[in-house]
PDB file of C-alpha atoms in Angstrom:
ATOM      1  CA  MET A   1    -161.425 163.785 139.751  1.00 45.00           C
ATOM      2  CA  GLY A   2    -158.521 162.545 141.906  1.00 45.00           C
ATOM      3  CA  LEU A   3    -154.826 162.178 141.182  1.00 44.00           C
ATOM      4  CA  ARG A   4    -155.131 158.672 139.809  1.00 46.00           C
ATOM      5  CA  GLU A   5    -157.962 159.653 137.482  1.00 50.00           C
ATOM      6  CA  ASN A   6    -156.028 162.739 136.289  1.00 48.00           C
ATOM      7  CA  ALA A   7    -152.968 160.597 135.512  1.00 46.00           C
ATOM      8  CA  ALA A   8    -155.057 157.982 133.764  1.00 46.00           C
ATOM      9  CA  ALA A   9    -156.777 160.631 131.661  1.00 50.00           C
ATOM     10  CA  ALA A  10    -153.390 162.001 130.601  1.00 46.00           C
ATOM     11  CA  ALA A  11    -152.392 158.493 129.532  1.00 43.00           C
ATOM     12  CA  GLY A  12    -155.692 157.864 127.747  1.00 46.00           C
ATOM     13  CA  ARG A  13    -156.837 155.259 130.279  1.00 44.00           C
ATOM     14  CA  THR A  14    -159.746 154.931 132.705  1.00 45.00           C
ATOM     15  CA  VAL A  15    -159.742 153.867 136.356  1.00 42.00           C
ATOM     16  CA  ALA A  16    -162.478 151.859 138.043  1.00 42.00           C
ATOM     17  CA  THR A  17    -164.319 153.744 140.755  1.00 40.00           C
ATOM     18  CA  GLY A  18    -164.046 152.672 144.355  1.00 39.00           C
ATOM     19  CA  ASP A  19    -160.326 151.853 144.176  1.00 39.00           C
ATOM     20  CA  THR A  20    -158.447 152.785 147.321  1.00 37.00           C
ATOM     21  CA  GLU A  21    -154.883 152.458 148.482  1.00 36.00           C
ATOM     22  CA  SER A  22    -153.888 151.460 152.010  1.00 34.00           C
ATOM     23  CA  ASP A  23    -151.048 153.387 153.630  1.00 35.00           C
ATOM     24  CA  GLU A  24    -148.808 150.678 155.098  1.00 32.00           C
ATOM     25  CA  TYR A  25    -147.076 153.095 157.460  1.00 30.00           C
ATOM     26  CA  THR A  26    -150.139 154.718 159.000  1.00 33.00           C
ATOM     27  CA  GLY A  27    -152.685 151.960 158.469  1.00 35.00           C
ATOM     28  CA  THR A  28    -155.125 154.563 157.145  1.00 37.00           C
ATOM     29  CA  THR A  29    -156.766 154.880 153.745  1.00 39.00           C
ATOM     30  CA  ALA A  30    -155.120 157.634 151.706  1.00 44.00           C
ATOM     31  CA  GLU A  31    -156.139 159.310 148.478  1.00 48.00           C
ATOM     32  CA  PRO A  32    -155.302 156.822 145.657  1.00 54.00           C
ATOM     33  CA  LEU A  33    -151.992 157.393 143.896  1.00 52.00           C
ATOM     34  CA  PRO A  34    -151.725 157.292 140.093  1.00 53.00           C
ATOM     35  CA  ASP A  35    -150.689 153.984 138.553  1.00 55.00           C
ATOM     36  CA  LEU A  36    -147.773 154.871 136.246  1.00 51.00           C
ATOM     37  CA  SER A  37    -146.547 151.315 135.656  1.00 49.00           C
ATOM     38  CA  ASP A  38    -147.678 151.171 132.010  1.00 55.00           C
ATOM     39  CA  TYR A  39    -147.627 154.841 131.013  1.00 55.00           C
ATOM     40  CA  VAL A  40    -145.624 155.815 127.936  1.00 60.00           C
ATOM     41  CA  PRO A  41    -146.311 158.483 125.306  1.00 59.00           C
ATOM     42  CA  LYS A  42    -148.476 157.092 122.516  1.00 62.00           C
ATOM     43  CA  ASP A  43    -146.831 156.087 119.245  1.00 58.00           C
ATOM     44  CA  GLY A  44    -147.032 158.926 116.750  1.00 54.00           C
ATOM     45  CA  GLU A  45    -148.011 161.394 119.449  1.00 62.00           C
ATOM     46  CA  ASP A  46    -145.708 164.396 119.045  1.00 77.00           C
ATOM     47  CA  TRP A  47    -145.186 167.001 121.715  1.00 82.00           C
ATOM     48  CA  ASP A  48    -146.050 170.573 120.876  1.00 86.00           C
ATOM     49  CA  MET A  49    -142.707 172.225 120.156  1.00 91.00           C
ATOM     50  CA  VAL A  50    -143.315 175.198 122.435  1.00 93.00           C
ATOM     51  CA  PRO A  51    -140.798 177.092 124.638  1.00 94.00           C
ATOM     52  CA  VAL A  52    -140.134 175.547 128.039  1.00 94.00           C
ATOM     53  CA  HIS A  53    -142.000 178.255 129.972  1.00 94.00           C
ATOM     54  CA  ILE A  54    -145.152 177.512 127.961  1.00 95.00           C
ATOM     55  CA  ALA A  55    -144.763 173.755 128.461  1.00 94.00           C
ATOM     56  CA  TRP A  56    -144.301 174.306 132.210  1.00 94.00           C
ATOM     57  CA  LEU A  57    -147.449 176.440 132.363  1.00 94.00           C
ATOM     58  CA  ARG A  58    -149.346 173.591 130.711  1.00 93.00           C
ATOM     59  CA  VAL A  59    -147.999 171.155 133.314  1.00 92.00           C
ATOM     60  CA  ARG A  60    -149.199 173.478 136.087  1.00 91.00           C
ATOM     61  CA  ARG A  61    -152.595 173.847 134.432  1.00 90.00           C
ATOM     62  CA  ASP A  62    -153.141 170.091 134.097  1.00 88.00           C
ATOM     63  CA  ILE A  63    -152.037 169.246 137.639  1.00 86.00           C
ATOM     64  CA  SER A  64    -154.143 172.031 139.148  1.00 80.00           C
ATOM     65  CA  TRP A  65    -153.783 170.890 142.775  1.00 80.00           C
ATOM     66  CA  ILE A  66    -152.372 168.148 144.976  1.00 80.00           C
ATOM     67  CA  GLY A  67    -154.191 167.416 148.215  1.00 76.00           C
ATOM     68  CA  LYS A  68    -152.629 166.497 151.534  1.00 76.00           C
ATOM     69  CA  GLY A  69    -153.543 162.842 151.236  1.00 72.00           C
ATOM     70  CA  ASP A  70    -150.793 161.417 153.484  1.00 75.00           C
ATOM     71  CA  ALA A  71    -150.895 161.325 157.278  1.00 75.00           C
ATOM     72  CA  TYR A  72    -148.127 161.311 159.893  1.00 74.00           C
ATOM     73  CA  VAL A  73    -149.134 159.032 162.774  1.00 76.00           C
ATOM     74  CA  GLU A  74    -147.336 158.758 166.104  1.00 77.00           C
ATOM     75  CA  ASN A  75    -148.307 156.238 168.789  1.00 78.00           C
ATOM     76  CA  GLY A  76    -151.499 155.447 166.917  1.00 80.00           C
ATOM     77  CA  LYS A  77    -152.602 159.094 166.742  1.00 81.00           C
ATOM     78  CA  LYS A  78    -152.549 161.216 163.613  1.00 78.00           C
ATOM     79  CA  LYS A  79    -150.434 164.343 164.069  1.00 75.00           C
ATOM     80  CA  TYR A  80    -150.895 166.077 160.719  1.00 72.00           C
ATOM     81  CA  ASP A  81    -151.576 165.604 156.996  1.00 77.00           C
ATOM     82  CA  PHE A  82    -148.981 166.313 154.323  1.00 78.00           C
ATOM     83  CA  ARG A  83    -148.212 165.880 150.635  1.00 82.00           C
ATOM     84  CA  GLY A  84    -145.582 163.154 150.494  1.00 81.00           C
ATOM     85  CA  TYR A  85    -142.835 162.716 147.914  1.00 85.00           C
ATOM     86  CA  GLU A  86    -144.500 159.777 146.149  1.00 86.00           C
ATOM     87  CA  ARG A  87    -147.781 161.679 145.853  1.00 85.00           C
ATOM     88  CA  VAL A  88    -146.114 164.730 144.302  1.00 89.00           C
ATOM     89  CA  VAL A  89    -143.963 162.733 141.860  1.00 88.00           C
ATOM     90  CA  ALA A  90    -146.949 160.568 140.925  1.00 86.00           C
ATOM     91  CA  ALA A  91    -148.881 163.718 140.016  1.00 87.00           C
ATOM     92  CA  PHE A  92    -146.057 165.360 138.028  1.00 91.00           C
ATOM     93  CA  GLY A  93    -144.789 162.193 136.330  1.00 88.00           C
ATOM     94  CA  PRO A  94    -147.461 161.559 133.676  1.00 88.00           C
ATOM     95  CA  ILE A  95    -148.194 165.257 133.084  1.00 90.00           C
ATOM     96  CA  THR A  96    -144.563 166.151 132.410  1.00 92.00           C
ATOM     97  CA  LEU A  97    -144.372 163.186 130.013  1.00 89.00           C
ATOM     98  CA  LYS A  98    -147.500 164.449 128.280  1.00 89.00           C
ATOM     99  CA  HIS A  99    -145.918 167.871 127.622  1.00 92.00           C
ATOM    100  CA  GLY A 100    -142.336 166.757 126.966  1.00 92.00           C
ATOM    101  CA  VAL A 101    -140.936 168.295 130.151  1.00 95.00           C
ATOM    102  CA  SER A 102    -137.995 166.892 132.124  1.00 95.00           C
ATOM    103  CA  VAL A 103    -136.894 167.875 135.654  1.00 95.00           C
ATOM    104  CA  ILE A 104    -133.169 167.136 136.024  1.00 94.00           C
ATOM    105  CA  PRO A 105    -130.821 167.813 138.984  1.00 94.00           C
ATOM    106  CA  HIS A 106    -127.988 169.884 137.498  1.00 95.00           C
ATOM    107  CA  ARG A 107    -125.914 170.709 140.568  1.00 93.00           C
ATOM    108  CA  VAL A 108    -126.014 169.085 144.024  1.00 91.00           C
ATOM    109  CA  VAL A 109    -124.277 170.682 147.024  1.00 91.00           C
ATOM    110  CA  PRO A 110    -124.553 168.437 150.115  1.00 86.00           C
ATOM    111  CA  SER A 111    -123.427 169.059 153.686  1.00 87.00           C
ATOM    112  CA  HIS A 112    -123.494 166.795 156.750  1.00 83.00           C
ATOM    113  CA  ARG A 113    -123.030 167.022 160.494  1.00 83.00           C
ATOM    114  CA  ASP A 114    -123.474 164.819 163.532  1.00 83.00           C
ATOM    115  CA  ALA A 115    -126.572 165.369 165.660  1.00 80.00           C
ATOM    116  CA  LYS A 116    -128.607 163.695 168.383  1.00 77.00           C
ATOM    117  CA  SER A 117    -132.269 162.979 168.834  1.00 75.00           C
ATOM    118  CA  GLY A 118    -134.114 164.311 171.860  1.00 75.00           C
ATOM    119  CA  LYS A 119    -133.425 160.964 173.557  1.00 78.00           C
ATOM    120  CA  GLY A 120    -129.684 161.265 172.926  1.00 78.00           C
ATOM    121  CA  THR A 121    -129.487 158.774 170.057  1.00 83.00           C
ATOM    122  CA  PRO A 122    -126.657 159.591 167.593  1.00 83.00           C
ATOM    123  CA  MET A 123    -127.963 160.744 164.226  1.00 82.00           C
ATOM    124  CA  ARG A 124    -126.684 162.269 161.020  1.00 83.00           C
ATOM    125  CA  GLU A 125    -128.078 165.498 159.581  1.00 87.00           C
ATOM    126  CA  ALA A 126    -127.954 165.982 155.819  1.00 87.00           C
ATOM    127  CA  THR A 127    -128.678 169.259 154.040  1.00 89.00           C
ATOM    128  CA  THR A 128    -128.704 169.376 150.243  1.00 90.00           C
ATOM    129  CA  LEU A 129    -128.928 172.403 147.933  1.00 93.00           C
ATOM    130  CA  ILE A 130    -129.938 171.351 144.417  1.00 93.00           C
ATOM    131  CA  THR A 131    -130.079 173.372 141.211  1.00 95.00           C
ATOM    132  CA  TRP A 132    -132.751 171.912 138.945  1.00 94.00           C
ATOM    133  CA  ARG A 133    -133.000 172.327 135.197  1.00 96.00           C
ATOM    134  CA  ILE A 134    -136.473 172.210 133.696  1.00 94.00           C
ATOM    135  CA  TYR A 135    -136.178 171.174 130.053  1.00 96.00           C
ATOM    136  CA  GLY A 136    -138.933 171.682 127.514  1.00 95.00           C
ATOM    137  CA  PRO A 137    -139.684 169.694 124.343  1.00 93.00           C
ATOM    138  CA  LYS A 138    -137.424 171.981 122.250  1.00 93.00           C
ATOM    139  CA  GLY A 139    -134.415 171.378 124.533  1.00 94.00           C
ATOM    140  CA  ASP A 140    -134.416 174.841 126.122  1.00 95.00           C
ATOM    141  CA  PHE A 141    -134.469 175.098 129.900  1.00 95.00           C
ATOM    142  CA  PHE A 142    -134.726 177.298 132.959  1.00 95.00           C
ATOM    143  CA  GLU A 143    -133.244 176.697 136.405  1.00 95.00           C
ATOM    144  CA  MET A 144    -134.554 176.807 139.951  1.00 93.00           C
ATOM    145  CA  GLU A 145    -133.041 175.909 143.315  1.00 94.00           C
ATOM    146  CA  SER A 146    -134.394 174.113 146.353  1.00 93.00           C
ATOM    147  CA  GLU A 147    -132.975 172.807 149.590  1.00 92.00           C
ATOM    148  CA  GLY A 148    -133.817 169.713 151.613  1.00 91.00           C
ATOM    149  CA  GLU A 149    -132.879 168.756 155.156  1.00 89.00           C
ATOM    150  CA  ALA A 150    -133.215 165.400 156.887  1.00 88.00           C
ATOM    151  CA  LEU A 151    -132.133 163.543 160.012  1.00 83.00           C
ATOM    152  CA  ASP A 152    -131.503 159.806 159.933  1.00 80.00           C
ATOM    153  CA  TYR A 153    -130.224 157.098 162.244  1.00 78.00           C
ATOM    154  CA  ALA A 154    -128.437 155.184 159.454  1.00 76.00           C
ATOM    155  CA  ASP A 155    -127.363 156.010 155.890  1.00 78.00           C
ATOM    156  CA  LYS A 156    -130.551 157.407 154.347  1.00 82.00           C
ATOM    157  CA  GLY A 157    -130.192 161.094 155.330  1.00 83.00           C
ATOM    158  CA  THR A 158    -128.788 162.288 151.990  1.00 86.00           C
ATOM    159  CA  ALA A 159    -131.440 160.453 149.964  1.00 88.00           C
ATOM    160  CA  LYS A 160    -134.194 161.874 152.193  1.00 89.00           C
ATOM    161  CA  ALA A 161    -132.808 165.408 151.866  1.00 89.00           C
ATOM    162  CA  GLN A 162    -132.719 165.105 148.074  1.00 92.00           C
ATOM    163  CA  THR A 163    -136.284 163.816 147.804  1.00 91.00           C
ATOM    164  CA  ILE A 164    -137.499 166.616 150.070  1.00 92.00           C
ATOM    165  CA  ALA A 165    -135.652 169.156 147.898  1.00 92.00           C
ATOM    166  CA  GLN A 166    -137.311 167.707 144.785  1.00 92.00           C
ATOM    167  CA  ARG A 167    -140.761 167.803 146.346  1.00 92.00           C
ATOM    168  CA  VAL A 168    -140.246 171.415 147.415  1.00 91.00           C
ATOM    169  CA  ALA A 169    -139.051 172.405 143.926  1.00 91.00           C
ATOM    170  CA  LEU A 170    -142.064 170.855 142.223  1.00 92.00           C
ATOM    171  CA  LEU A 171    -144.615 172.286 144.646  1.00 89.00           C
ATOM    172  CA  VAL A 172    -143.113 175.766 144.933  1.00 88.00           C
ATOM    173  CA  GLY A 173    -141.964 176.038 141.304  1.00 90.00           C
ATOM    174  CA  GLY A 174    -145.360 174.805 140.170  1.00 89.00           C
ATOM    175  CA  LEU A 175    -147.333 176.994 142.621  1.00 84.00           C
ATOM    176  CA  ILE A 176    -149.359 173.898 143.463  1.00 83.00           C
ATOM    177  CA  PRO A 177    -152.054 174.352 146.154  1.00 79.00           C
ATOM    178  CA  THR A 178    -153.096 173.430 148.836  1.00 63.00           C
ATOM    179  CA  GLY A 179    -151.127 174.571 151.871  1.00 46.00           C
ATOM    180  CA  ALA A 180    -147.406 174.976 152.450  1.00 42.00           C
ATOM    181  CA  PRO A 181    -145.304 171.848 151.857  1.00 42.00           C
ATOM    182  CA  ASP A 182    -143.991 170.217 155.018  1.00 50.00           C
ATOM    183  CA  SER A 183    -140.200 170.265 155.258  1.00 50.00           C
ATOM    184  CA  ASP A 184    -140.099 166.970 157.185  1.00 54.00           C
ATOM    185  CA  GLU A 185    -142.111 163.802 156.935  1.00 50.00           C
ATOM    186  CA  SER A 186    -140.854 162.408 160.213  1.00 53.00           C
ATOM    187  CA  ASN A 187    -141.323 164.048 163.585  1.00 59.00           C
ATOM    188  CA  ILE A 188    -137.805 163.787 165.047  1.00 60.00           C
ATOM    189  CA  GLU A 189    -136.954 165.882 168.082  1.00 62.00           C
ATOM    190  CA  ARG A 190    -133.526 167.428 167.583  1.00 62.00           C
ATOM    191  CA  GLY A 191    -130.914 167.295 170.328  1.00 64.00           C
ATOM    192  CA  GLU A 192    -127.559 169.024 170.689  1.00 65.00           C
ATOM    193  CA  ALA A 193    -124.691 167.995 168.401  1.00 66.00           C
ATOM    194  CA  PRO A 194    -122.045 165.945 170.257  1.00 77.00           C
ATOM    195  CA  VAL A 195    -118.782 167.672 171.205  1.00 82.00           C
ATOM    196  CA  ARG A 196    -115.678 165.965 169.854  1.00 86.00           C
ATOM    197  CA  PRO A 197    -113.302 165.049 172.732  1.00 90.00           C
ATOM    198  CA  ALA A 198    -109.947 166.839 172.793  1.00 89.00           C
ATOM    199  CA  ALA A 199    -107.999 163.567 172.905  1.00 90.00           C
ATOM    200  CA  SER A 200    -109.530 162.464 169.596  1.00 91.00           C
ATOM    201  CA  TYR A 201    -107.452 165.141 167.808  1.00 91.00           C
ATOM    202  CA  LEU A 202    -104.083 163.718 168.942  1.00 91.00           C
ATOM    203  CA  ASP A 203    -103.453 161.462 165.949  1.00 91.00           C
ATOM    204  CA  GLU A 204    -104.095 164.339 163.534  1.00 89.00           C
ATOM    205  CA  ILE A 205    -101.943 166.782 165.507  1.00 91.00           C
ATOM    206  CA  CYS A 206     -98.982 164.397 165.681  1.00 91.00           C
ATOM    207  CA  ASN A 207     -99.252 163.300 162.047  1.00 90.00           C
ATOM    208  CA  PRO A 208     -96.420 165.052 160.125  1.00 88.00           C
ATOM    209  CA  HIS A 209     -98.647 165.198 157.016  1.00 88.00           C
ATOM    210  CA  THR A 210    -101.322 167.321 158.740  1.00 88.00           C
ATOM    211  CA  SER A 211    -101.229 170.735 157.081  1.00 87.00           C
ATOM    212  CA  ALA A 212    -100.735 174.035 158.885  1.00 86.00           C
ATOM    213  CA  GLY A 213    -104.235 175.041 157.814  1.00 86.00           C
ATOM    214  CA  ARG A 214    -105.719 171.962 159.426  1.00 89.00           C
ATOM    215  CA  LEU A 215    -103.787 172.635 162.644  1.00 91.00           C
ATOM    216  CA  ARG A 216    -105.260 176.151 162.757  1.00 89.00           C
ATOM    217  CA  GLN A 217    -108.712 174.673 162.193  1.00 89.00           C
ATOM    218  CA  ILE A 218    -108.194 172.177 165.030  1.00 92.00           C
ATOM    219  CA  HIS A 219    -107.153 175.033 167.308  1.00 91.00           C
ATOM    220  CA  TYR A 220    -110.303 176.937 166.330  1.00 88.00           C
ATOM    221  CA  GLU A 221    -112.534 173.876 166.982  1.00 88.00           C
ATOM    222  CA  LEU A 222    -110.954 173.351 170.389  1.00 91.00           C
ATOM    223  CA  ARG A 223    -111.398 177.020 171.233  1.00 89.00           C
ATOM    224  CA  THR A 224    -115.086 177.063 170.227  1.00 86.00           C
ATOM    225  CA  THR A 225    -115.727 173.987 172.388  1.00 88.00           C
ATOM    226  CA  ARG A 226    -113.656 175.468 175.247  1.00 89.00           C
ATOM    227  CA  GLN A 227    -111.157 172.604 175.317  1.00 91.00           C
ATOM    228  CA  LEU A 228    -107.859 174.436 174.734  1.00 91.00           C
ATOM    229  CA  GLY A 229    -106.853 173.790 178.355  1.00 91.00           C
ATOM    230  CA  ALA A 230    -107.663 170.071 178.309  1.00 91.00           C
ATOM    231  CA  LEU A 231    -104.651 168.008 179.398  1.00 92.00           C
ATOM    232  CA  VAL A 232    -103.506 165.291 176.979  1.00 90.00           C
ATOM    233  CA  THR A 233    -100.464 163.044 176.695  1.00 90.00           C
ATOM    234  CA  ASN A 234     -98.233 164.546 174.017  1.00 87.00           C
ATOM    235  CA  GLU A 235     -95.872 162.832 171.580  1.00 86.00           C
ATOM    236  CA  VAL A 236     -93.112 162.379 174.207  1.00 87.00           C
ATOM    237  CA  GLY A 237     -95.427 161.053 176.918  1.00 86.00           C
ATOM    238  CA  ASP A 238     -95.794 164.257 178.957  1.00 89.00           C
ATOM    239  CA  GLU A 239     -99.049 165.942 179.942  1.00 90.00           C
ATOM    240  CA  GLU A 240     -99.654 169.192 178.081  1.00 92.00           C
ATOM    241  CA  PRO A 241    -102.665 171.444 177.410  1.00 93.00           C
ATOM    242  CA  ILE A 242    -103.840 170.488 173.933  1.00 93.00           C
ATOM    243  CA  GLY A 243    -104.108 174.105 172.794  1.00 92.00           C
ATOM    244  CA  GLU A 244    -100.455 174.743 173.639  1.00 94.00           C
ATOM    245  CA  MET A 245     -99.509 171.488 171.942  1.00 93.00           C
ATOM    246  CA  VAL A 246    -101.178 172.494 168.670  1.00 92.00           C
ATOM    247  CA  VAL A 247     -99.436 175.898 168.669  1.00 93.00           C
ATOM    248  CA  ARG A 248     -96.052 174.368 169.548  1.00 92.00           C
ATOM    249  CA  ILE A 249     -96.174 171.689 166.858  1.00 91.00           C
ATOM    250  CA  GLY A 250     -97.352 174.233 164.297  1.00 89.00           C
ATOM    251  CA  LYS A 251     -94.381 176.498 165.067  1.00 90.00           C
ATOM    252  CA  GLU A 252     -91.924 173.569 165.028  1.00 89.00           C
ATOM    253  CA  ARG A 253     -93.079 172.477 161.583  1.00 85.00           C
ATOM    254  CA  ALA A 254     -93.009 176.023 160.267  1.00 84.00           C
ATOM    255  CA  ALA A 255     -89.441 176.459 161.522  1.00 82.00           C
ATOM    256  CA  GLY A 256     -88.392 173.114 160.067  1.00 74.00           C
ATOM    257  CA  GLY A 257     -89.827 174.009 156.688  1.00 63.00           C
ATOM    258  CA  ALA A 258     -87.926 177.299 156.637  1.00 51.00           C
ATOM    259  CA  GLU A 259     -84.557 175.597 157.073  1.00 49.00           C
TER     260      GLU A 259
END
């Protein structure tokens, strides 16, 4: 019995045999996904009021396994199979409803940085650490953490990182075979992060509202990128090494504040 049949059985429905689903991205036929469009708990059907760890064990038992029914294709050639986000959520969705279990993000800690693809295209890397709360039918819960990482050319990196983190949490927290979950669904070759030019710091350095802590951080960033000796035009129009300029302005503001 496949995923769609398992989901239908949980909802008290049947699925006609021979149904397939076309993968629009790869153009291949993948394992059918469950149809959850009309699934709701039956009227009068009460959940067993068991502790959350028992309800979670029942979810794991009913799901049993999730196959690698999705394929990553590059230039018309399949590179590898994986268990995609939609496949995992489609498997967990009806079974968690059946047992009164909810999976809720409780704490999200994101981080971002600039990156480049192997071809030099600017990208944005998003990494997200999420603490999940697994609630049972009685309202008790336990927590687990997972992390997702994604690269994107536009504004979807954070959303991708969060969906990857959720997929990892469900597969690892549920001990769902088969195979290790892939951490990326797109085969992007990572390049080196771009170095910020020294001159781009001038507005911040000259801004009287820039804190002393930020000036020290700028000095550190310039030192790590070996740009302390880069010549820039300072606030009076003279050329000056940017590292010396940061130190000088920091001392001037410290002296002015002490008066």
